[in-house]
mmCIF file of C-alpha atoms and ligand atoms in Angstrom:
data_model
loop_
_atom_site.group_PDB
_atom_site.id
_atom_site.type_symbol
_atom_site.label_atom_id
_atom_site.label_comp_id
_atom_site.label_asym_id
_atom_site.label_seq_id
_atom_site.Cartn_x
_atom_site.Cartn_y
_atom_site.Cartn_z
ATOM 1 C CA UNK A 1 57.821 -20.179 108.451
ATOM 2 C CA UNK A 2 58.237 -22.702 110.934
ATOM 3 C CA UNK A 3 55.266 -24.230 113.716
ATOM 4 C CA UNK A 4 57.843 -22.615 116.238
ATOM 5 C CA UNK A 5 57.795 -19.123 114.286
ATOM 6 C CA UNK A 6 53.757 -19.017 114.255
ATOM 7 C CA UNK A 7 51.244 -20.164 117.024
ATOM 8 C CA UNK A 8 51.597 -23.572 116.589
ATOM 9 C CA UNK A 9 48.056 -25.768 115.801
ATOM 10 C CA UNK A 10 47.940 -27.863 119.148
ATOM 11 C CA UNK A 11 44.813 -30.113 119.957
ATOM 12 C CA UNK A 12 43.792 -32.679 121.924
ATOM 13 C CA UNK A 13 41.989 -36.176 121.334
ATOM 14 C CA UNK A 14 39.022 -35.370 123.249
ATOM 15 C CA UNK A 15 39.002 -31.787 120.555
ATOM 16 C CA UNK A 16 39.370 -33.906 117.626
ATOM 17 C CA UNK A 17 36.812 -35.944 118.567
ATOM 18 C CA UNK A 18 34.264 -33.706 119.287
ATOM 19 C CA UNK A 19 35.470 -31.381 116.488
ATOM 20 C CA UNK A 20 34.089 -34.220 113.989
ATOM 21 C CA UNK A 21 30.677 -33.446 115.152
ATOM 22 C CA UNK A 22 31.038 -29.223 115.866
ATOM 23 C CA UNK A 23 31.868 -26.697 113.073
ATOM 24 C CA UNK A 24 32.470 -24.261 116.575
ATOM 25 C CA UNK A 25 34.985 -27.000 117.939
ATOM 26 C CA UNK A 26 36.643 -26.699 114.255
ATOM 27 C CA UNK A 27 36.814 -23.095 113.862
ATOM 28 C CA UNK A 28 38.238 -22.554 117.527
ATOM 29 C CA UNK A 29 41.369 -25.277 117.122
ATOM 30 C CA UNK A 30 42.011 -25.656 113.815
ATOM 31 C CA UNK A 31 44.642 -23.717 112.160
ATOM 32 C CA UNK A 32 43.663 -21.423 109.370
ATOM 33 C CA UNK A 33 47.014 -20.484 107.405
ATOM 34 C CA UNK A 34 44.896 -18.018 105.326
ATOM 35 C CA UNK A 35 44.548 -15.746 108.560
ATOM 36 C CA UNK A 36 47.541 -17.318 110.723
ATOM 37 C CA UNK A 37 50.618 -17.406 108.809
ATOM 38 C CA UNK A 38 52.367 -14.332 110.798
ATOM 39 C CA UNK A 39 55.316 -15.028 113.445
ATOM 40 C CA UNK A 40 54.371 -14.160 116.854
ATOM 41 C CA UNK A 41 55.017 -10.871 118.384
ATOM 42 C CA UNK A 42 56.796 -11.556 121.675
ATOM 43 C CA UNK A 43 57.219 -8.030 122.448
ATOM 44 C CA UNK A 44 53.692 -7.328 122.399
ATOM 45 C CA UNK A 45 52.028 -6.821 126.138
ATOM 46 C CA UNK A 46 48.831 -5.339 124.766
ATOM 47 C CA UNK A 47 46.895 -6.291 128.454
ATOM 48 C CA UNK A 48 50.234 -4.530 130.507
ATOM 49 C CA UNK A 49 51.053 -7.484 131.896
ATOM 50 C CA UNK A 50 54.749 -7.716 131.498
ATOM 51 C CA UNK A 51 54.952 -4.122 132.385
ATOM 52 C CA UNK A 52 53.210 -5.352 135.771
ATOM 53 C CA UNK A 53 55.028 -8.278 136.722
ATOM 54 C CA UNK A 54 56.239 -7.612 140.139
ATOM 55 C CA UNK A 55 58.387 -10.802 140.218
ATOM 56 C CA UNK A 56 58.657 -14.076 137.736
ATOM 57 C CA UNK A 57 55.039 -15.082 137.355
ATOM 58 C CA UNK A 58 53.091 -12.371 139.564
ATOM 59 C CA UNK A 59 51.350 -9.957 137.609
ATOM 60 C CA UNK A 60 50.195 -6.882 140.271
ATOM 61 C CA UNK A 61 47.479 -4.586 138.143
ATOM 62 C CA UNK A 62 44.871 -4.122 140.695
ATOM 63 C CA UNK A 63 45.120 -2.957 143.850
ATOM 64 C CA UNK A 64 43.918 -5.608 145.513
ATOM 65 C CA UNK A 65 43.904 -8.722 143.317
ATOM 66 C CA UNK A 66 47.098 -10.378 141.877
ATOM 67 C CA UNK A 67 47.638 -12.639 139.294
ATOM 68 C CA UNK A 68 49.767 -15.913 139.092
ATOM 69 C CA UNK A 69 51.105 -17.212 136.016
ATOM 70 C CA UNK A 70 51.087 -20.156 137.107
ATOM 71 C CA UNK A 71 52.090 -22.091 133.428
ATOM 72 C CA UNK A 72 52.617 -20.495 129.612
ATOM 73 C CA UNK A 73 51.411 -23.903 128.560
ATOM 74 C CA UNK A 74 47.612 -24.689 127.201
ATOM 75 C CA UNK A 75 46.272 -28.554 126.594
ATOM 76 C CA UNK A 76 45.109 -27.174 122.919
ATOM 77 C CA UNK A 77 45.836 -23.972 121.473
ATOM 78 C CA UNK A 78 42.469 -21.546 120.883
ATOM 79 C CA UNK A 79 42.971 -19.821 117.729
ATOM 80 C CA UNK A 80 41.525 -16.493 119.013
ATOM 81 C CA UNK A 81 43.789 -16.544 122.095
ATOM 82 C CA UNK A 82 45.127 -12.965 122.821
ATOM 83 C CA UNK A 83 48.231 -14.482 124.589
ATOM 84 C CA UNK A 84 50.042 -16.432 121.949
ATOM 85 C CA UNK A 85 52.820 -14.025 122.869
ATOM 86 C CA UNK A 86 52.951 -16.227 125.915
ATOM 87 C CA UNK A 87 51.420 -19.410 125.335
ATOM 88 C CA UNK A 88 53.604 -22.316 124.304
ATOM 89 C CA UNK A 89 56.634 -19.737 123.419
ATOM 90 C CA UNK A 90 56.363 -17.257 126.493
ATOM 91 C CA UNK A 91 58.505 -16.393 129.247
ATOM 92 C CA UNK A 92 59.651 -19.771 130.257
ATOM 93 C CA UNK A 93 61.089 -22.221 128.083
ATOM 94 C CA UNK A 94 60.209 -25.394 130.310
ATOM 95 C CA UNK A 95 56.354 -23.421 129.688
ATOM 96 C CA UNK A 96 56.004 -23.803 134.169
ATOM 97 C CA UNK A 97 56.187 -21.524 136.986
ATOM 98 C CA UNK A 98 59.304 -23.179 138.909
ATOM 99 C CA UNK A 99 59.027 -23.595 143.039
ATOM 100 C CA UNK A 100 61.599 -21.490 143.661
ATOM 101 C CA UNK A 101 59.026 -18.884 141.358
ATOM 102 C CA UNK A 102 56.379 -19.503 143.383
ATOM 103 C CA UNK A 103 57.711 -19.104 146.394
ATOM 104 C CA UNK A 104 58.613 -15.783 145.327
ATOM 105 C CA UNK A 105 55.237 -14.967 144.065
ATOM 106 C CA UNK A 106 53.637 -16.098 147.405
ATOM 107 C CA UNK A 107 56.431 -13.940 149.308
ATOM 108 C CA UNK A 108 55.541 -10.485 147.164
ATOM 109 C CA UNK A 109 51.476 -11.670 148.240
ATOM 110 C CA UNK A 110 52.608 -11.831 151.782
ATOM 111 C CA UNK A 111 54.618 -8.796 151.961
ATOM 112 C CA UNK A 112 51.596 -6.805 150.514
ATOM 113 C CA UNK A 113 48.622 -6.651 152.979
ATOM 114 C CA UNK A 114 46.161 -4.688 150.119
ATOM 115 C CA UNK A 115 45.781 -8.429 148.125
ATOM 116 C CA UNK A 116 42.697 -10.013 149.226
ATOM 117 C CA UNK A 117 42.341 -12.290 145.847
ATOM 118 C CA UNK A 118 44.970 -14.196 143.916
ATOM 119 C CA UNK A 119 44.297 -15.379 140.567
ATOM 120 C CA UNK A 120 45.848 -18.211 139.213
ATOM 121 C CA UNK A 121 46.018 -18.074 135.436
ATOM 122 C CA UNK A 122 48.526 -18.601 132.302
ATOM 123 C CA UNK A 123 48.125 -20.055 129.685
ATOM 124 C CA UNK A 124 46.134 -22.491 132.337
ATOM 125 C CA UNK A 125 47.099 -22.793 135.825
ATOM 126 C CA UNK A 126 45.907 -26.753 135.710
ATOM 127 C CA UNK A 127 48.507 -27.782 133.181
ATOM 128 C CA UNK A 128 50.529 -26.918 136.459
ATOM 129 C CA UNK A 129 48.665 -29.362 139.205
ATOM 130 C CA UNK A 130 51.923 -29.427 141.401
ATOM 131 C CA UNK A 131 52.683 -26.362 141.113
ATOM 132 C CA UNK A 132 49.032 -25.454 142.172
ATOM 133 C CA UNK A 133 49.066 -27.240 145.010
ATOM 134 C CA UNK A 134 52.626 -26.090 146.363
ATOM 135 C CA UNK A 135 51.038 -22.098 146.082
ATOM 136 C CA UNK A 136 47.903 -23.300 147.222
ATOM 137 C CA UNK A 137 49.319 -24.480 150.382
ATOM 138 C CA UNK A 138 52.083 -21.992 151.056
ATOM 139 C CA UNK A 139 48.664 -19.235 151.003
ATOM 140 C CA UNK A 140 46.971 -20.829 153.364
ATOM 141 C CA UNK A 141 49.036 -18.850 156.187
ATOM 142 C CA UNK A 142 48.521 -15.625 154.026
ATOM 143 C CA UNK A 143 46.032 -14.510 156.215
ATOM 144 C CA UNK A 144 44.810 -11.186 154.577
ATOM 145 C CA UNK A 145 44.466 -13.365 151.006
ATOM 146 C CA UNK A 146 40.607 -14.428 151.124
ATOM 147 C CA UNK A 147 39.863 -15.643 147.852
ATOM 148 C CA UNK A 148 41.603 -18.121 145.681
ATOM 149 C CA UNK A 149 40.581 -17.472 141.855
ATOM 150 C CA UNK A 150 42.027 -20.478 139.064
ATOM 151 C CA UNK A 151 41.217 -19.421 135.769
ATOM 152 C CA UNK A 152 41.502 -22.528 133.377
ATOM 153 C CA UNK A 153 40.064 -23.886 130.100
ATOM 154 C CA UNK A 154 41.419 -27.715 130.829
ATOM 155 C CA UNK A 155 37.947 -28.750 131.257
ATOM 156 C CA UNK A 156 36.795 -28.098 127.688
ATOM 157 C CA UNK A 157 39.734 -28.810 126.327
ATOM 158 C CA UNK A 158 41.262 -32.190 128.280
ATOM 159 C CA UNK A 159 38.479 -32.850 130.420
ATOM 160 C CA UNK A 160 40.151 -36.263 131.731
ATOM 161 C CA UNK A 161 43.064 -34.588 132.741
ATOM 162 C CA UNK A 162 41.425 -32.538 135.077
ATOM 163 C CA UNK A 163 42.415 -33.521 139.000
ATOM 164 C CA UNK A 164 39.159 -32.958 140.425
ATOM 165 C CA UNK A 165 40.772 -34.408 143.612
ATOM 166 C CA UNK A 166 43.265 -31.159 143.767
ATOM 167 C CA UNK A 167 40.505 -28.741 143.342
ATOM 168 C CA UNK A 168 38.551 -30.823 146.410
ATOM 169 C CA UNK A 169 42.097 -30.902 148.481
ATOM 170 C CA UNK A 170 42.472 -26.929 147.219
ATOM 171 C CA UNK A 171 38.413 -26.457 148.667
ATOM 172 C CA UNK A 172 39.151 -27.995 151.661
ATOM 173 C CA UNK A 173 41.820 -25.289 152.761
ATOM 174 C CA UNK A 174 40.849 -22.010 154.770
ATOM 175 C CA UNK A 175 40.050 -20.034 151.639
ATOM 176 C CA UNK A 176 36.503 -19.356 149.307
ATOM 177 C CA UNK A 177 37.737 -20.875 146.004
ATOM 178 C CA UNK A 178 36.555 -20.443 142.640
ATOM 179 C CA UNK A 179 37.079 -21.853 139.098
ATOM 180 C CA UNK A 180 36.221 -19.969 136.003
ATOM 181 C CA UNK A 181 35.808 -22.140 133.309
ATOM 182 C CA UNK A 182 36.759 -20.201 129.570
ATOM 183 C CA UNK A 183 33.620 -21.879 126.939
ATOM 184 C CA UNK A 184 31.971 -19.761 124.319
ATOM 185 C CA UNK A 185 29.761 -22.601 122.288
ATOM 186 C CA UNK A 186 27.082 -24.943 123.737
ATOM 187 C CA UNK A 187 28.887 -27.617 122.160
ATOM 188 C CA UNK A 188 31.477 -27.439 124.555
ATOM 189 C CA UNK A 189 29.026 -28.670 127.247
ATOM 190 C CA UNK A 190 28.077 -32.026 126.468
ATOM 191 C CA UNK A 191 27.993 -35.275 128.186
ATOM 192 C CA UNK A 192 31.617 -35.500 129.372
ATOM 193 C CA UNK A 193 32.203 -31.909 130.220
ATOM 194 C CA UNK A 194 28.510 -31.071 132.121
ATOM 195 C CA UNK A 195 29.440 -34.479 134.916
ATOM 196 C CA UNK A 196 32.825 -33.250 135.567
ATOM 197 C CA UNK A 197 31.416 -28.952 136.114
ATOM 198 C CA UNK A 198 28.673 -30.572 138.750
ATOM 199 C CA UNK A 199 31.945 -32.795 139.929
ATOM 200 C CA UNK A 200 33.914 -29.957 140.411
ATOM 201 C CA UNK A 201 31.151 -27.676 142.041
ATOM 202 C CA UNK A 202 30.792 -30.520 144.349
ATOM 203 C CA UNK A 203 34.184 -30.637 145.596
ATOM 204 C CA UNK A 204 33.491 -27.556 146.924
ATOM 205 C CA UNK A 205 34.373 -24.650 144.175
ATOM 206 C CA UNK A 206 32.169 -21.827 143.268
ATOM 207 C CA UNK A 207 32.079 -21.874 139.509
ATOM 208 C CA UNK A 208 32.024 -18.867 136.879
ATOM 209 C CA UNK A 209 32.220 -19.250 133.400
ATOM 210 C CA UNK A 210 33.878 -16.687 130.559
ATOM 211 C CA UNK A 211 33.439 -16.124 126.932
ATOM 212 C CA UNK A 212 34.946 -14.244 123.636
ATOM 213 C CA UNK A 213 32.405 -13.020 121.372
ATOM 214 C CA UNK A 214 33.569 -14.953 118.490
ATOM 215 C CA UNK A 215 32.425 -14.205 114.753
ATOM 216 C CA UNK A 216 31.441 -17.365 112.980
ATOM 217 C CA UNK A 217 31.065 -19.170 116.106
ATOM 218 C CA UNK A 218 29.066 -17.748 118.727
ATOM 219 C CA UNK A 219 27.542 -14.908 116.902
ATOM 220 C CA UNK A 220 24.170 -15.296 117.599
ATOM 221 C CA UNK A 221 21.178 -14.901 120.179
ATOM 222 C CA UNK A 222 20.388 -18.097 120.040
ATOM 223 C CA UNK A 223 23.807 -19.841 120.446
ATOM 224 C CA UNK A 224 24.565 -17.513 123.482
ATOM 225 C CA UNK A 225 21.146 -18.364 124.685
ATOM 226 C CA UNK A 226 21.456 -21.670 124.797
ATOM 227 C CA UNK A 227 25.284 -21.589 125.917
ATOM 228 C CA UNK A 228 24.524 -19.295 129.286
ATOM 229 C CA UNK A 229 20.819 -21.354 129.938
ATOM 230 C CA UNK A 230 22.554 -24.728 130.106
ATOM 231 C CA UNK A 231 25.648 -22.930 132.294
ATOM 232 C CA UNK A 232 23.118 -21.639 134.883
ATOM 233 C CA UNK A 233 21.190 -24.989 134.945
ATOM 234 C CA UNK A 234 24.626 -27.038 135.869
ATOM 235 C CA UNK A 235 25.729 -24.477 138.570
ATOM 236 C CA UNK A 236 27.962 -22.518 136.817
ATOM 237 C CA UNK A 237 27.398 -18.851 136.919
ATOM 238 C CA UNK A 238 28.302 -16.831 133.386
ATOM 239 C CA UNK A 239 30.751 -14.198 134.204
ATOM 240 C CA UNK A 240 31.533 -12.439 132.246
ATOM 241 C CA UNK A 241 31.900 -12.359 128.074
ATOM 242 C CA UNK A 242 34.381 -10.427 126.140
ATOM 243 C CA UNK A 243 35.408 -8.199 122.953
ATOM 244 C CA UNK A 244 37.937 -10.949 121.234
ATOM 245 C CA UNK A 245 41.088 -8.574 121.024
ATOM 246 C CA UNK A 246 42.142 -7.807 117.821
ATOM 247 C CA UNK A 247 45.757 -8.962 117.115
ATOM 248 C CA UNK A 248 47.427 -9.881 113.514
ATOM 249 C CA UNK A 249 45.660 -13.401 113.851
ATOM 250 C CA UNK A 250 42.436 -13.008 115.216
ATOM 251 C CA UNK A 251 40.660 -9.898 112.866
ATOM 252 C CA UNK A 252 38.387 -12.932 111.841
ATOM 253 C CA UNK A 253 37.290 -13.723 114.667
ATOM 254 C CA UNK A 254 36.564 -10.085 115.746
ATOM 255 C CA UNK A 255 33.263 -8.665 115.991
ATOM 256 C CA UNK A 256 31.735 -5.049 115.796
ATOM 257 C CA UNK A 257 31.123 -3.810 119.294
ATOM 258 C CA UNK A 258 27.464 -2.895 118.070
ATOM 259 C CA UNK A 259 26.605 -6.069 116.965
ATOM 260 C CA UNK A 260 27.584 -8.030 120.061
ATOM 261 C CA UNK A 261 25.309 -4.595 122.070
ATOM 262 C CA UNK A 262 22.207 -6.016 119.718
ATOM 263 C CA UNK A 263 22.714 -9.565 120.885
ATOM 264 C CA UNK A 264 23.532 -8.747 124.955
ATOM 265 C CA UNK A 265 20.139 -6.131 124.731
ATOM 266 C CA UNK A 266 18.871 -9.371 123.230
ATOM 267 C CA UNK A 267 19.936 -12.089 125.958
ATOM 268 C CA UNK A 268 18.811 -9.097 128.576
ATOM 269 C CA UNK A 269 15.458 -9.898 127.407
ATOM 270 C CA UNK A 270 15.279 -13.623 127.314
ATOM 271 C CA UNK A 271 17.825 -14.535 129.924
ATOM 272 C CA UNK A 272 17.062 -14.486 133.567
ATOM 273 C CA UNK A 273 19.269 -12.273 135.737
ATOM 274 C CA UNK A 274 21.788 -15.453 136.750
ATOM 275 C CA UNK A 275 22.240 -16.598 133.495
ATOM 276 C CA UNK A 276 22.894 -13.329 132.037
ATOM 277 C CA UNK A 277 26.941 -12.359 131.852
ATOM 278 C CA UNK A 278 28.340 -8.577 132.125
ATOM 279 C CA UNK A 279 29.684 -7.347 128.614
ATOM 280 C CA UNK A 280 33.127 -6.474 128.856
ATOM 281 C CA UNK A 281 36.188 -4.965 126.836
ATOM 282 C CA UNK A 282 39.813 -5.389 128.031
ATOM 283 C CA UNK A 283 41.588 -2.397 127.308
ATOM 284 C CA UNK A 284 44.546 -3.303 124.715
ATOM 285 C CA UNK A 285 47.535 -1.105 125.998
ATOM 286 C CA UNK A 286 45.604 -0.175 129.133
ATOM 287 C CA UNK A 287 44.179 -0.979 132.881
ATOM 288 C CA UNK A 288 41.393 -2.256 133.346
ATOM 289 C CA UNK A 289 38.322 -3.572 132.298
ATOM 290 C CA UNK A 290 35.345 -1.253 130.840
ATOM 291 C CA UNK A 291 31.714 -2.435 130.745
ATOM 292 C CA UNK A 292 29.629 -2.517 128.012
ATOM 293 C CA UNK A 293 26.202 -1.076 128.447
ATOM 294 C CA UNK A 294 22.832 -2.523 126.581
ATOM 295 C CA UNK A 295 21.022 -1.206 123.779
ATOM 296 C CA UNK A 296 18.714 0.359 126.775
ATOM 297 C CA UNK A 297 21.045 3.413 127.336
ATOM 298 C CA UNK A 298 22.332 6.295 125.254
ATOM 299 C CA UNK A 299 25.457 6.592 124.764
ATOM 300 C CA UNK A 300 28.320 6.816 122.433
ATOM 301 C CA UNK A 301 30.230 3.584 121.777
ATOM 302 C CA UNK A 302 33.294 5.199 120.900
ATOM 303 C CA UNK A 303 35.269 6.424 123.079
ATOM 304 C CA UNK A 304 35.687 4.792 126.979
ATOM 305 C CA UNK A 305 38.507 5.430 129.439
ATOM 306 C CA UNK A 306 40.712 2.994 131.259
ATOM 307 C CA UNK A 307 41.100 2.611 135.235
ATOM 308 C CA UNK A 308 43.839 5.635 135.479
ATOM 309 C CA UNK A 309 41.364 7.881 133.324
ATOM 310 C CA UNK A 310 42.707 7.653 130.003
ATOM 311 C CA UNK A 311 40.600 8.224 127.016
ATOM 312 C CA UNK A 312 40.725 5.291 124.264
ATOM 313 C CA UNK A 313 39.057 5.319 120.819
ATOM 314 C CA UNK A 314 37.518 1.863 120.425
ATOM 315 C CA UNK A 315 38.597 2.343 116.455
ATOM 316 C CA UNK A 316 41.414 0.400 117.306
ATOM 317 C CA UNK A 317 39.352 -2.601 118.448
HETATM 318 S S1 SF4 B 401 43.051 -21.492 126.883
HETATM 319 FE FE1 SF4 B 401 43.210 -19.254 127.056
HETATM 320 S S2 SF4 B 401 45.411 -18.818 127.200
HETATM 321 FE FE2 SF4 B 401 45.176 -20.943 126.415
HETATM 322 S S3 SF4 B 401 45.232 -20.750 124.177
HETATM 323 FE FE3 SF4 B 401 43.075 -20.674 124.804
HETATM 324 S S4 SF4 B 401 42.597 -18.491 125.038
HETATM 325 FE FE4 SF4 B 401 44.855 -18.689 125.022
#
C-alpha cells in the first residue's frame, strides 16, 4: 500500500523535536503500521458533514452556526484524527478553500439570516491564512453573523507558523472572535507554545481549548489534571473533551465511555469550575453532540439520542 493509499505519517520539526522528550508527542504523530495499514475510506461521512454541505466548503448542521472548511490540509497528521477521509486526500486536491469558494460560502451566510456563528475549521483553517483573512473580511458586512469561531491545532503542532498578526487584524474587526486550540497532553504546553496562547489572547481572541480522550496518552486523572490546570492558568478556557471516534485506525486509541465517566467524576472533584471541560460524544452517523454526565447521576450509559431524536446504542463506539 502506498503513503497516498493510507493516512500518510506527516510531522513537523518543532513535533520531532519535542517528540524526543514526550512518549504522548510519539504516540499522537508517529505512524503505527500495526494499527494503520488500511486505505482510507473516502466515502465515509460518519459526522454528516458531506451530507450537509450547502455549497463547496460550508457545512450547515445547526441552525444557527455554520461551518467553513476553510483547508483539508493539517501541519502534522494526528494519528487519532476522525477526518483522514478529508485531511491531506479530501475534497480538494490543491488541500484549500479557493476565493471564488469562499465567496460562495460567505454568500449562502448572507443569504441566511438564522447564522449568528461561523466556524472556521478543516483540517485547520490557519494552514489557510489568506484565505482567512479574505472570509474574515468579506463577514464583516454580514451583519446578523456575531461570532467568528477558528478551530485550529497549528499552535501545537507549528507553533512558528502561526500569524499572530492575522488573528490581531481578524480581532480588530466588528466581530467577538475566538480560537479553540485542539491539545490533549500537558506536554503540548511548554515553553514555546504557553508565550504564543497569552500572545494570541492578547491580540484580542477569546481562547477555548479541546481534547480526545486518548488511551495510552491522556488516560489518566492526573495527566488531565495537570493538562486543564495549566490551560486555565494561561487564559485558555477547556471546552470541551471528547469520545475519540472509533474508525478502522483509531480502536487503539479508543477508550470505554465508563472509564473516561471515572476520570471526569474525578477532575469534577479536584478541578475548579473554569478549568473543568464538558464531556462530550459526537454522534458517528448523526446530529449533534450528546453530553456525558458524571459518575454523580444515574443513568444508563447506553443508549443516547441525537439532535432529531434518534435513539443510538453507544455499542458501536
Ligand atoms: S489537527 Fe485535527 S483535523 Fe488535523 S489531523 Fe489532527 S485531528 Fe485531524
Amino acid at each position: 500500500m502506498t503513503d497516498k493509499e493510507r493516512f500518510e505519517e506527516k510531522t513537523t520539526s518543532y513535533l520531532r523535536e519535542l517528540a524526543t522528550r514526550s512518549v504522548a508527542v510519539r504516540d499522537m504523530y508517529f505512524y503505527n503500521p500495526e494499527y494503520e495499514n488500511i486505505p482510507i475510506d473516502t466515502t465515509r461521512d460518519i459526522l454528516l458533514e458531506k451530507a450537509n454541505t450547502k455549497v463547496k466548503g460550508l457545512v450547515h448542521k445547526f441552525r444557527s452556526r455554520a461551518f467553513i472548511l476553510l483547508s483539508y490540509t493539517c501541519a502534522a497528521n494526528c494519528r487519532f484524527c476522525e477526518r483522514q477521509d478529508r485531511v491531506g486526500v479530501g475534497l480538494d486536491k490543491q488541500g484549500l478553500l479557493r476565493e471564488s469558494d469562499i465567496r460562495d460560502a460567505i454568500a449562502y451566510i448572507e443569504a441566511d439570516k438564522g447564522i449568528n456563528e461561523v466556524i472556521f475549521s478543516g483540517g485547520d483553517p490557519l494552514t489557510n491564512p489568506k484565505g482567512l483573512e479574505f472570509a474574515c473580511n468579506l463577514l464583516e458586512s454580514v451583519n446578523h453573523v456575531k461570532i467568528i469561531r477558528i478551530h485550529t491545532k497549528l499552535p501545537m503542532q507549528y507553533p512558528e507558523k502561526v500569524d499572530v498578526g492575522l488573528i490581531e487584524r481578524i480581532a480588530n474587526l466588528s466581530k467577538t472572535v475566538y480560537v479553540s486550540v485542539h491539545v490533549n497532553h500537558p506536554d503540548e504546553l511548554n515553553e514555546v507554545t504557553i508565550p504564543l496562547m497569552k500572545r494570541i489572547r492578547r491580540a484580542g481572541a477569546i481562547m477555548l481549548s479541546q481534547s480526545v480522550f486518548l488511551k495510552g496518552v491522556n488516560d489518566k486523572v492526573d495527566v488531565l489534571h495537570s493538562l486543564f490546570t495549566t490551560l486555565s492558568e494561561i487564559g485558555v478556557r477547556p471546552y470541551y473533551i471528547y469520545h475519540c471516534s472509533k474508525i478502522p485506525t483509531t480502536g487503539r486509541f479508543v477508550m470505554a465511555i465508563e472509564d473516561e465517566i471515572r476520570i471526569m467524576t474525578d477532575l469534577r472533584e479536584r478541578l475548579s469550575g473554569i478549568a473543568y471541560p464538558t464531556h462530550a460524544i459526537d454522534l458517528m452517523g448523526a446530529i449533534g453532540k450528546a453530553i456525558i454526565p458524571t459518575n454523580h447521576w444515574d443513568f444508563n450509559p447506553a443508549i443516547v439520542r441525537d439532535y432529531m431524536g434518534r435513539q443510538i446504542t453507544l455499542d458501536d463506539f
